[in-house]
CSV table of C-alpha atoms in Angstrom, one decimal:
chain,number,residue,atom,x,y,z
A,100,UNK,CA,-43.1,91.5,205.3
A,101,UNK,CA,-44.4,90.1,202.1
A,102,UNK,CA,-42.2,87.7,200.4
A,103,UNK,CA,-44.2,87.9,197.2
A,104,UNK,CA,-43.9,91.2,196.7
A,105,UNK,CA,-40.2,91.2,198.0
A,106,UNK,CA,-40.0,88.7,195.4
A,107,UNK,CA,-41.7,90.5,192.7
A,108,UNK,CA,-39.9,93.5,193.2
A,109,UNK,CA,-36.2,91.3,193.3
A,110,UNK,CA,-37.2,89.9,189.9
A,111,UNK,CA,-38.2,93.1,188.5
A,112,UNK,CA,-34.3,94.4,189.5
A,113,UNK,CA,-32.6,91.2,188.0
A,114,UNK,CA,-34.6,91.0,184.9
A,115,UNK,CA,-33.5,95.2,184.8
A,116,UNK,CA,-29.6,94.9,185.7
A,117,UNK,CA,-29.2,91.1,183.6
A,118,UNK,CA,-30.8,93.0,180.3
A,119,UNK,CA,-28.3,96.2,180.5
A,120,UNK,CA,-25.2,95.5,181.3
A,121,UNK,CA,-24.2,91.6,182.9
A,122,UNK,CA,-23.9,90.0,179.5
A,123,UNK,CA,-21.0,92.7,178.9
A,124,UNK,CA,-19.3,92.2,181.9
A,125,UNK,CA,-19.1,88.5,181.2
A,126,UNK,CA,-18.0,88.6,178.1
A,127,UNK,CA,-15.3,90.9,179.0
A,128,UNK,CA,-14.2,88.4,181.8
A,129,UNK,CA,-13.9,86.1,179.4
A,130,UNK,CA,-11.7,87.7,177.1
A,131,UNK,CA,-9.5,88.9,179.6
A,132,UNK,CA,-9.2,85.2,181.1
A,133,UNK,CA,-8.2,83.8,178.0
A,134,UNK,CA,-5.7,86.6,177.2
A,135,UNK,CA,-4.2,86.0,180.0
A,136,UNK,CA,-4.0,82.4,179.2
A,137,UNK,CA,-2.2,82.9,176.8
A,138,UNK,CA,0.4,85.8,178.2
A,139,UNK,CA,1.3,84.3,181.7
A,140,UNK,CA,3.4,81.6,180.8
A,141,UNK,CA,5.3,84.2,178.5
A,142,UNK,CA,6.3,86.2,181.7
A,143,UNK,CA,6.0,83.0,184.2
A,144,UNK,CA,6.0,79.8,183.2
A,145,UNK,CA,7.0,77.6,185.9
A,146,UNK,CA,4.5,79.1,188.3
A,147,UNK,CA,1.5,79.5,185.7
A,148,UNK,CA,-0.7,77.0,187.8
A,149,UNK,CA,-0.4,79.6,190.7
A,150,UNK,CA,-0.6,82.6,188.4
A,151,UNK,CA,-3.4,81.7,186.3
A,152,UNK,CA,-6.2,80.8,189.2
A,153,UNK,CA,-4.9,83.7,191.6
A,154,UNK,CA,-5.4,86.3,188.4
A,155,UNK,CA,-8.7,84.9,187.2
A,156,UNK,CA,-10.3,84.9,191.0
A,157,UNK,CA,-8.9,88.8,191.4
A,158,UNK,CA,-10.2,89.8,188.7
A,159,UNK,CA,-13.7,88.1,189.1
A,160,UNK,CA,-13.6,90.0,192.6
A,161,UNK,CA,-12.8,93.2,191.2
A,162,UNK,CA,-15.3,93.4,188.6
A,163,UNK,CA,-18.2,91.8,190.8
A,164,UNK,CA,-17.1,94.6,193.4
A,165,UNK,CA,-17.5,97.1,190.7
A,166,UNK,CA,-21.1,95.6,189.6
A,167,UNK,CA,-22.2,95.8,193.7
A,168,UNK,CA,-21.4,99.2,193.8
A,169,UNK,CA,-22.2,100.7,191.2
A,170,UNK,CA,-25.7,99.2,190.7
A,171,UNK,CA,-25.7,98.8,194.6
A,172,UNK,CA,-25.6,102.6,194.8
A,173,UNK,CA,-28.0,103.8,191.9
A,174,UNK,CA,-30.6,101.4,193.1
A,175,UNK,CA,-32.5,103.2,195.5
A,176,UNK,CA,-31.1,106.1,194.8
A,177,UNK,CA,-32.1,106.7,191.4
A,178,UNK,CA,-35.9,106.0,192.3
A,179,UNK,CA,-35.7,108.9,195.0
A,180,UNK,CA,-34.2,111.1,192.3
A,181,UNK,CA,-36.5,110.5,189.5
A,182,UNK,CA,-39.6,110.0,192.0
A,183,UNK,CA,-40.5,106.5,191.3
A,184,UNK,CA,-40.8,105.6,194.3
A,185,UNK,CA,-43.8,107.4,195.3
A,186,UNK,CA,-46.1,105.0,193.0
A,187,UNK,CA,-43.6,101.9,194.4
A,188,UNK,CA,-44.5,103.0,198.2
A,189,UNK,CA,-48.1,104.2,197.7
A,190,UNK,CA,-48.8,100.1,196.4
A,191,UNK,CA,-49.1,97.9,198.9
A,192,UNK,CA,-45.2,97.6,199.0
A,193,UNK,CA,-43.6,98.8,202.6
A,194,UNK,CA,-40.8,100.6,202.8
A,195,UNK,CA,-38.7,97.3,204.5
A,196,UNK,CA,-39.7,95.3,201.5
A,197,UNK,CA,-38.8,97.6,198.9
A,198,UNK,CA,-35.2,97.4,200.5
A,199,UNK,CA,-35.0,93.8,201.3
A,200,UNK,CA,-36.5,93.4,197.4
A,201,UNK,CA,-33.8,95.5,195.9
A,202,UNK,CA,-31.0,94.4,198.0
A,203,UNK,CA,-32.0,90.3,196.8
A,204,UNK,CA,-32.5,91.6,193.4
A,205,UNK,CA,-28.9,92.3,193.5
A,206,UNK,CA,-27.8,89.6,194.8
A,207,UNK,CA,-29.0,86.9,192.6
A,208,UNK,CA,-27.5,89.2,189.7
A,209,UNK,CA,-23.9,89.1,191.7
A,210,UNK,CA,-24.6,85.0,192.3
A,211,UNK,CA,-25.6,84.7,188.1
A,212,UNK,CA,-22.2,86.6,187.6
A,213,UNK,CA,-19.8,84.9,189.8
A,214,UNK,CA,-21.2,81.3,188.1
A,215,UNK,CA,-20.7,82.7,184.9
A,216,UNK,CA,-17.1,83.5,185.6
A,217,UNK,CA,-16.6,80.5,187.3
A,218,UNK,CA,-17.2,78.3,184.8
A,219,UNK,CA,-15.6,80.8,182.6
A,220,UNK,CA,-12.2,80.6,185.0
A,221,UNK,CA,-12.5,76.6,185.1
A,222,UNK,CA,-12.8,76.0,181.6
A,223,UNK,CA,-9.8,77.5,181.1
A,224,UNK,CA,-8.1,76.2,183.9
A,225,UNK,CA,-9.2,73.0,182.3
A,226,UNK,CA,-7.7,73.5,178.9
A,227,UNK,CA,-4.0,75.4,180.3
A,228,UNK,CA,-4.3,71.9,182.3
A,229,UNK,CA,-3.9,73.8,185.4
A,230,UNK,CA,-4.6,71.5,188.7
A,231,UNK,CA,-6.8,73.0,190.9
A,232,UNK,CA,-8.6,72.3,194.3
A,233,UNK,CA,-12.4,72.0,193.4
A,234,UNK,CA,-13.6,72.1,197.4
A,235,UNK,CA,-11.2,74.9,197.9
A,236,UNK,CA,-12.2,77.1,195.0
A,237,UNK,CA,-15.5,76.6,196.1
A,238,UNK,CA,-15.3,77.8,199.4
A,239,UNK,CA,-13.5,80.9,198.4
A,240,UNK,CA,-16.5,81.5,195.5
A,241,UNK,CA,-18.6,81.5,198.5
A,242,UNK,CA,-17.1,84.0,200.2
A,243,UNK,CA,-16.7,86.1,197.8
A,244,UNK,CA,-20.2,86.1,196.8
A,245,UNK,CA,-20.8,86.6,200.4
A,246,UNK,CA,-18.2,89.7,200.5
A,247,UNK,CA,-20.0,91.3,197.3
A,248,UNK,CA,-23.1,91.2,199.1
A,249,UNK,CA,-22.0,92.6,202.1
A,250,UNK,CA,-20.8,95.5,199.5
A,251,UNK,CA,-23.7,95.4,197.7
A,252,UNK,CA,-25.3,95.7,201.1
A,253,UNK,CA,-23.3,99.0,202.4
A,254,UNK,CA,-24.0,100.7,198.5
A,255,UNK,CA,-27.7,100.6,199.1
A,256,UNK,CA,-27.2,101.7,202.9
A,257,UNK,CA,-25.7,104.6,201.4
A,258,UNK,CA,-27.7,105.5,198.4
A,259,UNK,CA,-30.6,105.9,200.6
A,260,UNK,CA,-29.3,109.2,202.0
A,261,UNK,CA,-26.7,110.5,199.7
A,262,UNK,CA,-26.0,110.9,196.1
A,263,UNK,CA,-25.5,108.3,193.9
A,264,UNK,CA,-21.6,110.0,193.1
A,265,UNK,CA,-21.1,110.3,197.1
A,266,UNK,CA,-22.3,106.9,197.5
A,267,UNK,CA,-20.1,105.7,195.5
A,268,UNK,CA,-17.2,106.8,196.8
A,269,UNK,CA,-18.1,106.4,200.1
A,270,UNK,CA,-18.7,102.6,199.3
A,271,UNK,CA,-15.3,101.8,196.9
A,272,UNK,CA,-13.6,104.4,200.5
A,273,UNK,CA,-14.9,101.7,202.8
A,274,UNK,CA,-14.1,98.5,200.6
A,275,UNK,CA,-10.8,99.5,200.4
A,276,UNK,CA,-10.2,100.3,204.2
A,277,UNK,CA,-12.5,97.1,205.2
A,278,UNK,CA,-9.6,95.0,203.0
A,279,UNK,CA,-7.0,96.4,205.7
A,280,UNK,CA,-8.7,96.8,209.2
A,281,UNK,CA,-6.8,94.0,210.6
A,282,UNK,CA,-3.3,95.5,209.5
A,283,UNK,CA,-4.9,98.5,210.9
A,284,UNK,CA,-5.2,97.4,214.2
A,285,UNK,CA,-1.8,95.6,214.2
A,286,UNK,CA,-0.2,98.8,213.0
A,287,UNK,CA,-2.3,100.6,216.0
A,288,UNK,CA,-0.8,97.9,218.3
A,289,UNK,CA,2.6,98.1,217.5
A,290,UNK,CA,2.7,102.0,217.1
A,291,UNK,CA,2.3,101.5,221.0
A,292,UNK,CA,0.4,105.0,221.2
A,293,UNK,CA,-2.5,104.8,223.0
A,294,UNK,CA,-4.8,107.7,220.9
A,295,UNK,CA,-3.4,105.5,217.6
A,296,UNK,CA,-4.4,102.0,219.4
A,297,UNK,CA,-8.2,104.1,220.0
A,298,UNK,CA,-8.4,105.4,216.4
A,299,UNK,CA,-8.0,101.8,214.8
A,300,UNK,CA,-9.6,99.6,217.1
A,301,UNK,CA,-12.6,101.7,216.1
A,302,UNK,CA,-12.0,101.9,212.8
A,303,UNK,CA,-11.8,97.8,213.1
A,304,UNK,CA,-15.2,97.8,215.1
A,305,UNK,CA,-17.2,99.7,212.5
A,306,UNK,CA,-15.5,99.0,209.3
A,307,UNK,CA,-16.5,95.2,207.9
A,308,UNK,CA,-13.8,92.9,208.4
A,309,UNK,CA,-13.4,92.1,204.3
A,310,UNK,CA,-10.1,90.1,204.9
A,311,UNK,CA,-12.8,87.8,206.7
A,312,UNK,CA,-14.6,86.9,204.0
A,313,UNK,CA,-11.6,86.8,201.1
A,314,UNK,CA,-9.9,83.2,200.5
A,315,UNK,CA,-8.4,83.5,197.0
A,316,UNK,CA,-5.2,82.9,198.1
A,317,UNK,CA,-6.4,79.7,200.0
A,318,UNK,CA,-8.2,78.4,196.8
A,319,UNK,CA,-4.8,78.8,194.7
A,320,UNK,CA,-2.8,76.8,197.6
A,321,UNK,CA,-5.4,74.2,198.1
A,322,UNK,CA,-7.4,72.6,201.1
A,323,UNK,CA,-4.5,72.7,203.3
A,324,UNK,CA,-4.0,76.6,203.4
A,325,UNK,CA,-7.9,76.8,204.3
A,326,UNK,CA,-8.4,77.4,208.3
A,327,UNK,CA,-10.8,75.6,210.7
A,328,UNK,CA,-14.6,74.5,209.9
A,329,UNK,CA,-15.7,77.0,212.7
A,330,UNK,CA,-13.4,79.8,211.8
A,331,UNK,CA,-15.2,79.4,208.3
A,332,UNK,CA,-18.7,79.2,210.1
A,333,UNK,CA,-17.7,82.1,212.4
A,334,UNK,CA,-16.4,84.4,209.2
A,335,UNK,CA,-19.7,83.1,207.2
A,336,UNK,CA,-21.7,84.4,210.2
A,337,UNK,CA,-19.8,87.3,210.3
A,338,UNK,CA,-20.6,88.6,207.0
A,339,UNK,CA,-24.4,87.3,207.1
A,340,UNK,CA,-25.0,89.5,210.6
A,341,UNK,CA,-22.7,92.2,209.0
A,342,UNK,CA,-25.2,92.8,206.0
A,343,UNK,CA,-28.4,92.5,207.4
A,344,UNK,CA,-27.2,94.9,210.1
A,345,UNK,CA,-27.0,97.5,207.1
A,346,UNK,CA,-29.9,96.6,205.4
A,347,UNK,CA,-31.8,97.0,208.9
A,348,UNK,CA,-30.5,100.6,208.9
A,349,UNK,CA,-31.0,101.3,205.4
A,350,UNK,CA,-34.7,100.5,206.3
A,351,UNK,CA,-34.7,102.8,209.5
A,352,UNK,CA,-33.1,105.4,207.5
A,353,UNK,CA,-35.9,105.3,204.3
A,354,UNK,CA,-38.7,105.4,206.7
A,355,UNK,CA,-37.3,108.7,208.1
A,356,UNK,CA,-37.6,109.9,204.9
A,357,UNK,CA,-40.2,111.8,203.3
A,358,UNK,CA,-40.8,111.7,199.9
């Protein structure tokens, strides 16, 4: 591979995505954040301090899942469809690179947009004079950047060889059951059926893990709720081998292809 075409073509996405649509999306976090500044301690006062951090990182999530997979999806597949990427693949540009470029692309747009809204979310912690954690929100920012990559990360996996409508639903299908494979398997374990126990434990081993990467609740509880220093390595490790594992066979499955 050739990082400086990778690189080329990852700057070519985030200049693309960061002209159409982020700005929007941030300035609608924004609004929403301080809206709900202003109408939590209406309906909850006395636990605002919980309230106010657990909303504004949900909703950060939620809308950076929506940016993965809606861009995510479209990505690839909206060269195939409009046949751009015959001129992209008859450069010098191999087929690996073209996916790892659009895949980083995408990521540094989901990285610009969760530190937008984070300094969004602690300015008005700052001013509701809510106490916060800042090691503990930090870790869960990481992991949720690491989460929306991994999403980011199935998206493209998906848009090589389907529609961009079927990708997407595919993609938001798998988010939502990746959120609940472990209550899966603990449901499969005490439904104490064998064929039940076989149907989630697989589900488990192919579906990504998300509850692995997701620590919002640990960032509004503080340091202490936060598990081990290997458990947070392991999960990290987790997701990192999780994506590229996708990303390796969204390359196998674009070389297949003939365009």
């Amino acid at each position: 591979m050739n990082f400086g075409r990778i690189l080329v073509l990852s700057l070519n996405v985030f200049r693309e995505v960061v002209r159409d649509r982020i700005l929007y999306i941030i300035g609608f976090y924004a609004l929403i954040v301080v809206a709900s500044m202003r109408l939590l301690p209406e309906f909850a006062a006395a636990t605002e301090d919980k309230m106010l951090p657990d909303f504004a990182l949900a909703f950060m999530s939620g809308l950076g899942v929506i940016v993965a997979i809606f861009i995510g999806t479209s990505l690839v597949n909206k060269e195939i469809e409009k046949r751009t990427i015959l001129m992209l693949i008859a450069k010098p540009i191999s087929r690996s690179e073209f996916i790892a470029g659009k895949f980083l692309g995408l990521s540094a747009v989901l990285t610009v947009l969760v530190l937008a809204m984070t300094a969004i979310m602690l300015g008005c912690l700052q001013i509701a004079k809510v106490s916060y954690s800042v090691q503990a929100i930090t870790i869960a920012l990481i992991f949720l950047l690491l989460q929306l990559c991994l999403i980011a990360a199935v998206a493209i996996t998906l848009g090589v060889f389907t529609s961009s409508l079927l990708a997407t639903a595919l993609t938001f299908g798998i988010y939502l059951m990746g959120s609940i494979t472990q209550d899966l398997l603990k449901l499969g374990n005490i439904s104490r059926n064998p064929v039940i126990e076989r149907i989630t434990q697989a589900i488990y081993l192919i579906l990504p893990d998300l509850s692995r990467l997701d620590f919002k609740n640990e960032a509004v509880y503080g340091l202490q709720a936060l598990p081990s220093s290997m458990t947070l390595v392991a999960n990290a490790g987790y997701g990192i081998f999780y994506s590229v594992m996708l990303l390796s066979l969204a390359i196998l499955l674009i070389s297949k292809r003939e365009f």
